[in-house]
Amino acid sequence: MSVGARVLIPHGTAFTPDDITHWADRGSRSLEQAIAEADLLVSAPHAGSAIPAELDEFLAPEFTRRLQFDYTDVATEAVVRRWAEIDPRIVAVVNPHPRMVRDPNRKRPDDIRPQLREAFDRVAAAGPMNRVDLSGVDPIRPVTFSFFPLIRVPADDAEFERMATAFEAAAELGLRVYERTRDGLLERFVDGSLRGERGLFTTLSFHDTMNTTTRIDGAVNVPRAAKDELPDIVSLSNRGDLLGEDRGVAGDPPTMRPELLRELAEAHRIGFAAPHPDAVLLNQPYLGSQEITQAGELFRSRAEEAARAGVEFAAVQAEFLREFLLGEAATAVLHEPGEGWVSYDESHIDDLAQACKRSWDAFRAAI
């Protein structure tokens, strides 16, 4: 296999909730016990990188392994899994499929076809390799965020239908398992909190993004616009403003109390030994997406019960700078032309996981 060959999941591979759910001391603690003793549910919706082999025929030939992995938050998988191994206060669920199957951090459409057709139409109207706005139609994107081809344009309606059916069938083997598992765990944590298992329950959607995008030769070194840049470590988002306060948008309140979000930011500065305060920012450049808005809706629907029980719910998105997660050596490789990806330093992954644990321990101590 060449370094640029796509990494595939073998045909017919079906994941189970047990495959994708992670917690500490699995040999001696059941999932039920882990949930009862945890106060944080971590989800990694974009962590999967290997593509179901059933979909390979529909992908653009120029979609190399580097583009494949760059289109994911692949660096988050190892960090989240390791964090779950060392921290008994969290339970984690990791999507085994890449976001190209369908993005679980977007609202799930009842039928993927209308939005996918519109996405193809917008890409065609923009022209090859040109910037295109796919807002509202991007659960499945025909192009990457650097606007390189990802999915081949179907030759006709019959091929489009065959492709859509294949994407739906593939999703049932992994992506839908992730979504059902994530949502089921969220409900179990909420119900347990209302029974008195914890006073504050938080769900965290864990992501990463690079401050550079990709050139046609594979070099991931095109600087983003200043307004789109992430801070040096992480941006924490609750759908609020730069202080975490309500932006005043009807129907879109903060998903975590602003005071708590600011405490969480300070805890991350401590846990990650931030070199300066602005290495951790709030709601910049992202406000947070579907996973936290969906959780926020659930929490608001249970607000009266929570008030009676003296319980608080919170949802937050963490968008880490991918360069920070990868480290300088791996980042330098990706800044150069190529078709392959990088390997990970296990000691660096452990350091990051320990820093995540320290950050949330500091947060708990502060509140």
Tab-separated table of C-alpha atoms in Angstrom:
chain	number	residue	atom	x	y	z
A	1	MET	CA	0.000	0.000	0.000
A	2	SER	CA	1.392	3.404	-0.955
A	3	VAL	CA	1.693	6.157	1.648
A	4	GLY	CA	-1.055	8.048	-0.166
A	5	ALA	CA	-3.522	5.159	-0.378
A	6	ARG	CA	-6.738	5.698	1.524
A	7	VAL	CA	-7.217	3.753	4.759
A	8	LEU	CA	-10.376	1.651	4.597
A	9	ILE	CA	-12.558	-0.259	7.031
A	10	PRO	CA	-13.160	-3.760	5.618
A	11	HIS	CA	-16.489	-4.403	3.910
A	12	GLY	CA	-19.320	-5.202	6.289
A	13	THR	CA	-17.548	-4.138	9.490
A	14	ALA	CA	-20.228	-3.336	12.054
A	15	PHE	CA	-19.371	-1.509	15.273
A	16	THR	CA	-21.162	-1.998	18.582
A	17	PRO	CA	-21.678	0.462	21.444
A	18	ASP	CA	-19.083	-1.453	23.449
A	19	ASP	CA	-16.520	-0.933	20.662
A	20	ILE	CA	-16.788	2.843	20.805
A	21	THR	CA	-17.440	3.561	24.499
A	22	HIS	CA	-14.424	4.090	26.749
A	23	TRP	CA	-13.923	4.424	30.486
A	24	ALA	CA	-11.243	3.750	33.082
A	25	ASP	CA	-10.688	0.359	34.708
A	26	ARG	CA	-12.937	-1.558	32.331
A	27	GLY	CA	-11.725	-4.807	33.811
A	28	SER	CA	-13.098	-3.966	37.237
A	29	ARG	CA	-15.844	-1.400	36.582
A	30	SER	CA	-19.004	-1.821	34.550
A	31	LEU	CA	-20.307	0.946	32.328
A	32	GLU	CA	-23.134	1.469	34.801
A	33	GLN	CA	-20.626	2.036	37.592
A	34	ALA	CA	-18.525	4.314	35.390
A	35	ILE	CA	-21.558	6.477	34.589
A	36	ALA	CA	-22.559	6.665	38.245
A	37	GLU	CA	-19.063	7.820	39.242
A	38	ALA	CA	-18.450	10.242	36.352
A	39	ASP	CA	-19.593	13.825	35.851
A	40	LEU	CA	-18.354	14.341	32.280
A	41	LEU	CA	-19.406	12.716	29.008
A	42	VAL	CA	-16.863	13.296	26.230
A	43	SER	CA	-17.918	12.789	22.619
A	44	ALA	CA	-15.559	12.799	19.640
A	45	PRO	CA	-17.778	13.112	16.553
A	46	HIS	CA	-14.996	13.711	14.024
A	47	ALA	CA	-12.339	11.368	15.431
A	48	GLY	CA	-12.870	8.527	12.956
A	49	SER	CA	-10.586	8.458	9.921
A	50	ALA	CA	-10.778	5.060	8.177
A	51	ILE	CA	-13.435	5.000	5.458
A	52	PRO	CA	-15.968	2.175	5.049
A	53	ALA	CA	-14.785	0.220	2.019
A	54	GLU	CA	-18.345	0.249	0.680
A	55	LEU	CA	-17.923	3.962	-0.092
A	56	ASP	CA	-14.484	3.916	-1.689
A	57	GLU	CA	-15.805	3.666	-5.252
A	58	PHE	CA	-17.664	6.960	-4.840
A	59	LEU	CA	-14.616	8.974	-3.793
A	60	ALA	CA	-12.582	11.231	-6.039
A	61	PRO	CA	-9.316	9.589	-7.181
A	62	GLU	CA	-7.308	12.601	-5.980
A	63	PHE	CA	-8.632	12.175	-2.432
A	64	THR	CA	-5.361	10.953	-0.896
A	65	ARG	CA	-4.691	9.656	2.598
A	66	ARG	CA	-3.469	13.092	3.645
A	67	LEU	CA	-6.680	14.720	2.456
A	68	GLN	CA	-8.646	11.879	4.057
A	69	PHE	CA	-7.088	12.419	7.473
A	70	ASP	CA	-6.995	16.200	7.175
A	71	TYR	CA	-10.770	16.122	6.686
A	72	THR	CA	-11.154	14.526	10.135
A	73	ASP	CA	-10.196	15.398	13.709
A	74	VAL	CA	-8.051	12.278	13.768
A	75	ALA	CA	-5.663	13.623	16.415
A	76	THR	CA	-8.519	13.693	18.908
A	77	GLU	CA	-9.109	9.935	18.850
A	78	ALA	CA	-5.907	8.918	20.610
A	79	VAL	CA	-6.153	11.762	23.124
A	80	VAL	CA	-9.762	11.039	24.084
A	81	ARG	CA	-9.199	7.293	24.354
A	82	ARG	CA	-6.136	7.784	26.556
A	83	TRP	CA	-7.925	10.360	28.699
A	84	ALA	CA	-10.748	7.890	29.280
A	85	GLU	CA	-8.218	5.249	30.361
A	86	ILE	CA	-6.707	7.422	33.088
A	87	ASP	CA	-9.675	9.429	34.374
A	88	PRO	CA	-12.496	7.677	36.260
A	89	ARG	CA	-14.550	10.874	36.203
A	90	ILE	CA	-15.280	10.673	32.464
A	91	VAL	CA	-16.974	8.368	29.979
A	92	ALA	CA	-16.094	8.840	26.307
A	93	VAL	CA	-17.753	7.845	23.048
A	94	VAL	CA	-15.748	7.985	19.811
A	95	ASN	CA	-17.240	7.963	16.321
A	96	PRO	CA	-15.620	5.083	14.386
A	97	HIS	CA	-16.545	6.588	11.008
A	98	PRO	CA	-15.136	9.734	9.402
A	99	ARG	CA	-17.336	12.780	9.002
A	100	MET	CA	-17.455	12.213	5.224
A	101	VAL	CA	-19.996	9.409	5.833
A	102	ARG	CA	-22.223	12.102	7.355
A	103	ASP	CA	-21.319	14.714	9.916
A	104	PRO	CA	-22.824	13.902	13.339
A	105	ASN	CA	-22.097	17.469	14.432
A	106	ARG	CA	-24.748	18.674	12.001
A	107	LYS	CA	-28.490	18.211	12.344
A	108	ARG	CA	-29.338	14.779	10.991
A	109	PRO	CA	-31.584	15.035	7.926
A	110	ASP	CA	-34.514	12.660	7.576
A	111	ASP	CA	-33.288	12.035	4.027
A	112	ILE	CA	-29.745	12.854	2.910
A	113	ARG	CA	-30.728	13.220	-0.745
A	114	PRO	CA	-32.150	16.772	-0.971
A	115	GLN	CA	-29.220	18.395	0.835
A	116	LEU	CA	-26.662	16.268	-0.994
A	117	ARG	CA	-28.152	17.206	-4.377
A	118	GLU	CA	-28.085	20.869	-3.397
A	119	ALA	CA	-24.468	20.532	-2.261
A	120	PHE	CA	-23.463	19.054	-5.625
A	121	ASP	CA	-25.361	21.839	-7.406
A	122	ARG	CA	-23.590	24.560	-5.412
A	123	VAL	CA	-20.183	23.002	-6.056
A	124	ALA	CA	-20.932	22.785	-9.784
A	125	ALA	CA	-22.065	26.411	-9.873
A	126	ALA	CA	-18.893	27.562	-8.111
A	127	GLY	CA	-16.648	25.629	-10.480
A	128	PRO	CA	-13.815	23.162	-9.803
A	129	MET	CA	-11.577	23.951	-6.813
A	130	ASN	CA	-13.399	27.206	-6.087
A	131	ARG	CA	-14.665	28.317	-2.705
A	132	VAL	CA	-18.310	27.380	-2.184
A	133	ASP	CA	-20.742	28.053	0.631
A	134	LEU	CA	-22.328	24.782	1.743
A	135	SER	CA	-24.017	26.213	4.824
A	136	GLY	CA	-27.169	24.300	5.620
A	137	VAL	CA	-26.430	21.467	3.189
A	138	ASP	CA	-23.186	20.034	4.544
A	139	PRO	CA	-24.015	16.886	6.513
A	140	ILE	CA	-22.249	15.249	3.551
A	141	ARG	CA	-19.828	17.465	1.611
A	142	PRO	CA	-18.767	16.706	-1.974
A	143	VAL	CA	-15.586	18.743	-1.358
A	144	THR	CA	-13.187	19.224	1.537
A	145	PHE	CA	-12.853	22.451	3.502
A	146	SER	CA	-10.005	23.335	1.144
A	147	PHE	CA	-12.523	22.736	-1.689
A	148	PHE	CA	-10.699	19.745	-3.143
A	149	PRO	CA	-12.868	16.986	-4.641
A	150	LEU	CA	-14.000	14.410	-2.099
A	151	ILE	CA	-16.989	12.620	-3.656
A	152	ARG	CA	-17.218	11.972	-7.391
A	153	VAL	CA	-20.069	13.696	-9.190
A	154	PRO	CA	-22.621	10.989	-10.069
A	155	ALA	CA	-23.044	10.398	-13.785
A	156	ASP	CA	-26.838	10.263	-13.580
A	157	ASP	CA	-29.793	9.930	-11.213
A	158	ALA	CA	-29.386	6.180	-10.974
A	159	GLU	CA	-25.793	6.505	-9.803
A	160	PHE	CA	-26.777	9.252	-7.369
A	161	GLU	CA	-29.412	6.974	-5.855
A	162	ARG	CA	-26.965	4.071	-5.632
A	163	MET	CA	-24.451	6.344	-3.905
A	164	ALA	CA	-27.001	7.775	-1.454
A	165	THR	CA	-28.201	4.284	-0.575
A	166	ALA	CA	-24.615	3.144	-0.002
A	167	PHE	CA	-23.907	6.095	2.303
A	168	GLU	CA	-27.052	5.385	4.323
A	169	ALA	CA	-26.237	1.685	4.623
A	170	ALA	CA	-22.643	2.372	5.637
A	171	ALA	CA	-23.767	4.857	8.279
A	172	GLU	CA	-25.852	2.181	9.986
A	173	LEU	CA	-22.677	0.176	10.629
A	174	GLY	CA	-20.850	2.870	12.595
A	175	LEU	CA	-22.014	6.475	12.475
A	176	ARG	CA	-25.566	5.685	13.559
A	177	VAL	CA	-24.183	3.431	16.302
A	178	TYR	CA	-22.198	6.436	17.521
A	179	GLU	CA	-25.202	8.762	17.434
A	180	ARG	CA	-27.478	6.332	19.244
A	181	THR	CA	-24.795	5.521	21.812
A	182	ARG	CA	-23.980	9.196	22.419
A	183	ASP	CA	-27.636	10.112	22.815
A	184	GLY	CA	-28.334	7.123	25.046
A	185	LEU	CA	-25.397	7.945	27.305
A	186	LEU	CA	-26.525	11.553	27.528
A	187	GLU	CA	-29.984	10.459	28.667
A	188	ARG	CA	-28.498	8.073	31.228
A	189	PHE	CA	-26.282	10.798	32.676
A	190	VAL	CA	-29.213	13.199	32.891
A	191	ASP	CA	-31.453	10.629	34.552
A	192	GLY	CA	-28.715	9.676	37.005
A	193	SER	CA	-28.075	13.309	37.860
A	194	LEU	CA	-31.747	13.812	38.633
A	195	ARG	CA	-31.525	10.808	40.965
A	196	GLY	CA	-28.723	12.541	42.864
A	197	GLU	CA	-25.602	10.930	41.369
A	198	ARG	CA	-23.951	14.332	40.786
A	199	GLY	CA	-24.686	18.022	41.198
A	200	LEU	CA	-23.209	19.202	37.887
A	201	PHE	CA	-23.159	17.163	34.707
A	202	THR	CA	-21.275	18.367	31.630
A	203	THR	CA	-21.119	16.970	28.138
A	204	LEU	CA	-18.051	17.915	26.093
A	205	SER	CA	-17.818	17.739	22.299
A	206	PHE	CA	-14.090	17.322	21.533
A	207	HIS	CA	-12.598	18.619	18.246
A	208	ASP	CA	-9.463	19.938	16.581
A	209	THR	CA	-8.705	22.238	13.637
A	210	MET	CA	-5.499	23.446	12.001
A	211	ASN	CA	-4.746	27.103	11.469
A	212	THR	CA	-3.683	26.241	7.933
A	213	THR	CA	-5.504	24.646	5.014
A	214	THR	CA	-4.269	22.405	2.232
A	215	ARG	CA	-2.611	23.130	-1.105
A	216	ILE	CA	-3.120	20.987	-4.185
A	217	ASP	CA	0.241	19.273	-3.535
A	218	GLY	CA	-0.904	18.173	-0.071
A	219	ALA	CA	1.038	20.719	1.963
A	220	VAL	CA	-1.185	21.880	4.830
A	221	ASN	CA	0.350	25.330	5.043
A	222	VAL	CA	-2.082	27.934	3.693
A	223	PRO	CA	-2.819	30.340	6.575
A	224	ARG	CA	-6.442	30.824	7.538
A	225	ALA	CA	-7.918	34.297	7.660
A	226	ALA	CA	-7.235	35.948	11.004
A	227	LYS	CA	-10.923	35.785	11.976
A	228	ASP	CA	-10.855	31.995	11.540
A	229	GLU	CA	-7.710	31.303	13.554
A	230	LEU	CA	-7.796	29.226	16.700
A	231	PRO	CA	-5.887	30.228	19.823
A	232	ASP	CA	-2.620	28.494	20.656
A	233	ILE	CA	-4.269	25.739	22.714
A	234	VAL	CA	-8.072	25.593	22.644
A	235	SER	CA	-11.291	27.493	22.131
A	236	LEU	CA	-14.132	26.586	24.491
A	237	SER	CA	-17.624	27.307	23.195
A	238	ASN	CA	-21.089	27.564	24.714
A	239	ARG	CA	-22.889	29.463	21.906
A	240	GLY	CA	-22.167	32.698	23.780
A	241	ASP	CA	-20.037	35.770	23.158
A	242	LEU	CA	-16.331	36.197	23.861
A	243	LEU	CA	-17.061	36.108	27.604
A	244	GLY	CA	-19.492	33.227	27.326
A	245	GLU	CA	-22.473	35.515	27.886
A	246	ASP	CA	-25.771	35.271	26.018
A	247	ARG	CA	-25.555	36.821	22.529
A	248	GLY	CA	-29.227	37.744	22.667
A	249	VAL	CA	-30.241	35.452	19.818
A	250	ALA	CA	-33.733	34.080	20.351
A	251	GLY	CA	-33.771	30.316	20.751
A	252	ASP	CA	-29.978	30.080	20.982
A	253	PRO	CA	-28.987	30.565	24.632
A	254	PRO	CA	-25.629	29.581	26.113
A	255	THR	CA	-25.334	25.851	26.670
A	256	MET	CA	-23.103	26.320	29.722
A	257	ARG	CA	-23.506	28.994	32.359
A	258	PRO	CA	-21.056	31.806	31.462
A	259	GLU	CA	-19.403	31.814	34.879
A	260	LEU	CA	-18.740	28.096	34.573
A	261	LEU	CA	-17.285	28.490	31.086
A	262	ARG	CA	-14.876	31.153	32.321
A	263	GLU	CA	-13.824	28.904	35.197
A	264	LEU	CA	-13.317	26.074	32.709
A	265	ALA	CA	-11.125	28.295	30.544
A	266	GLU	CA	-8.977	29.254	33.514
A	267	ALA	CA	-8.736	25.586	34.483
A	268	HIS	CA	-7.445	24.777	30.992
A	269	ARG	CA	-4.841	27.523	31.288
A	270	ILE	CA	-3.689	25.808	34.462
A	271	GLY	CA	-3.963	22.233	33.203
A	272	PHE	CA	-2.133	22.898	29.944
A	273	ALA	CA	0.361	25.373	31.454
A	274	ALA	CA	-0.736	28.025	28.974
A	275	PRO	CA	2.092	30.438	28.117
A	276	HIS	CA	-0.352	33.363	28.044
A	277	PRO	CA	-4.079	33.844	28.817
A	278	ASP	CA	-5.113	34.159	25.167
A	279	ALA	CA	-3.931	30.608	24.477
A	280	VAL	CA	-7.398	29.629	25.718
A	281	LEU	CA	-10.325	31.653	24.368
A	282	LEU	CA	-14.108	31.489	24.432
A	283	ASN	CA	-16.375	31.114	21.390
A	284	GLN	CA	-13.635	32.162	19.001
A	285	PRO	CA	-13.711	31.393	16.128
A	286	TYR	CA	-16.517	28.853	16.677
A	287	LEU	CA	-19.671	29.116	18.767
A	288	GLY	CA	-20.174	25.357	18.984
A	289	SER	CA	-22.348	23.160	16.790
A	290	GLN	CA	-25.008	20.477	16.764
A	291	GLU	CA	-23.819	18.263	19.598
A	292	ILE	CA	-23.937	21.015	22.196
A	293	THR	CA	-27.073	22.669	20.812
A	294	GLN	CA	-28.845	19.306	20.843
A	295	ALA	CA	-27.692	18.684	24.402
A	296	GLY	CA	-28.791	22.183	25.373
A	297	GLU	CA	-32.281	21.492	24.048
A	298	LEU	CA	-32.454	18.310	26.123
A	299	PHE	CA	-31.254	20.130	29.225
A	300	ARG	CA	-33.835	22.888	28.803
A	301	SER	CA	-36.571	20.277	28.446
A	302	ARG	CA	-35.564	18.876	31.856
A	303	ALA	CA	-34.920	22.251	33.507
A	304	GLU	CA	-37.821	22.106	35.967
A	305	GLU	CA	-36.780	18.651	37.155
A	306	ALA	CA	-33.185	19.838	37.484
A	307	ALA	CA	-34.230	22.840	39.555
A	308	ARG	CA	-36.210	20.648	41.943
A	309	ALA	CA	-33.273	18.247	42.255
A	310	GLY	CA	-30.685	21.017	42.664
A	311	VAL	CA	-28.809	19.790	39.589
A	312	GLU	CA	-27.101	21.775	36.830
A	313	PHE	CA	-26.452	20.659	33.255
A	314	ALA	CA	-23.878	22.096	30.848
A	315	ALA	CA	-22.686	21.459	27.296
A	316	VAL	CA	-19.428	22.781	25.871
A	317	GLN	CA	-17.397	22.332	22.707
A	318	ALA	CA	-13.604	22.211	22.844
A	319	GLU	CA	-11.837	23.039	19.578
A	320	PHE	CA	-8.147	22.340	20.066
A	321	LEU	CA	-5.489	23.682	17.758
A	322	ARG	CA	-4.436	20.608	15.792
A	323	GLU	CA	-0.841	21.804	15.587
A	324	PHE	CA	-0.801	21.776	19.391
A	325	LEU	CA	-2.174	18.232	19.548
A	326	LEU	CA	0.183	16.938	16.844
A	327	GLY	CA	3.342	18.578	18.132
A	328	GLU	CA	5.977	20.529	16.234
A	329	ALA	CA	7.643	17.614	14.431
A	330	ALA	CA	4.423	16.164	12.997
A	331	THR	CA	3.153	19.616	12.072
A	332	ALA	CA	6.365	20.328	10.171
A	333	VAL	CA	5.839	17.165	8.096
A	334	LEU	CA	2.301	18.208	7.174
A	335	HIS	CA	3.471	21.661	6.150
A	336	GLU	CA	5.422	20.024	3.323
A	337	PRO	CA	3.943	18.492	0.138
A	338	GLY	CA	2.905	14.862	0.411
A	339	GLU	CA	0.141	12.290	0.279
A	340	GLY	CA	0.644	10.427	3.557
A	341	TRP	CA	-0.122	11.269	7.168
A	342	VAL	CA	2.026	11.335	10.302
A	343	SER	CA	2.622	8.935	13.169
A	344	TYR	CA	1.926	9.869	16.776
A	345	ASP	CA	4.242	10.017	19.754
A	346	GLU	CA	2.545	8.005	22.507
A	347	SER	CA	4.279	9.973	25.236
A	348	HIS	CA	2.960	13.209	23.712
A	349	ILE	CA	-0.549	11.730	23.563
A	350	ASP	CA	-0.265	10.761	27.222
A	351	ASP	CA	0.906	14.267	28.135
A	352	LEU	CA	-2.141	15.740	26.399
A	353	ALA	CA	-4.513	13.305	28.092
A	354	GLN	CA	-2.979	14.072	31.479
A	355	ALA	CA	-3.405	17.792	30.767
A	356	CYS	CA	-7.082	17.231	29.947
A	357	LYS	CA	-7.503	15.428	33.258
A	358	ARG	CA	-5.647	18.162	35.153
A	359	SER	CA	-7.819	20.817	33.532
A	360	TRP	CA	-11.089	19.219	34.538
A	361	ASP	CA	-9.766	18.413	38.006
A	362	ALA	CA	-8.876	22.103	38.373
A	363	PHE	CA	-12.353	23.042	37.165
A	364	ARG	CA	-14.003	20.792	39.738
A	365	ALA	CA	-11.810	22.237	42.469
A	366	ALA	CA	-12.708	25.798	41.442
A	367	ILE	CA	-16.457	25.314	41.538
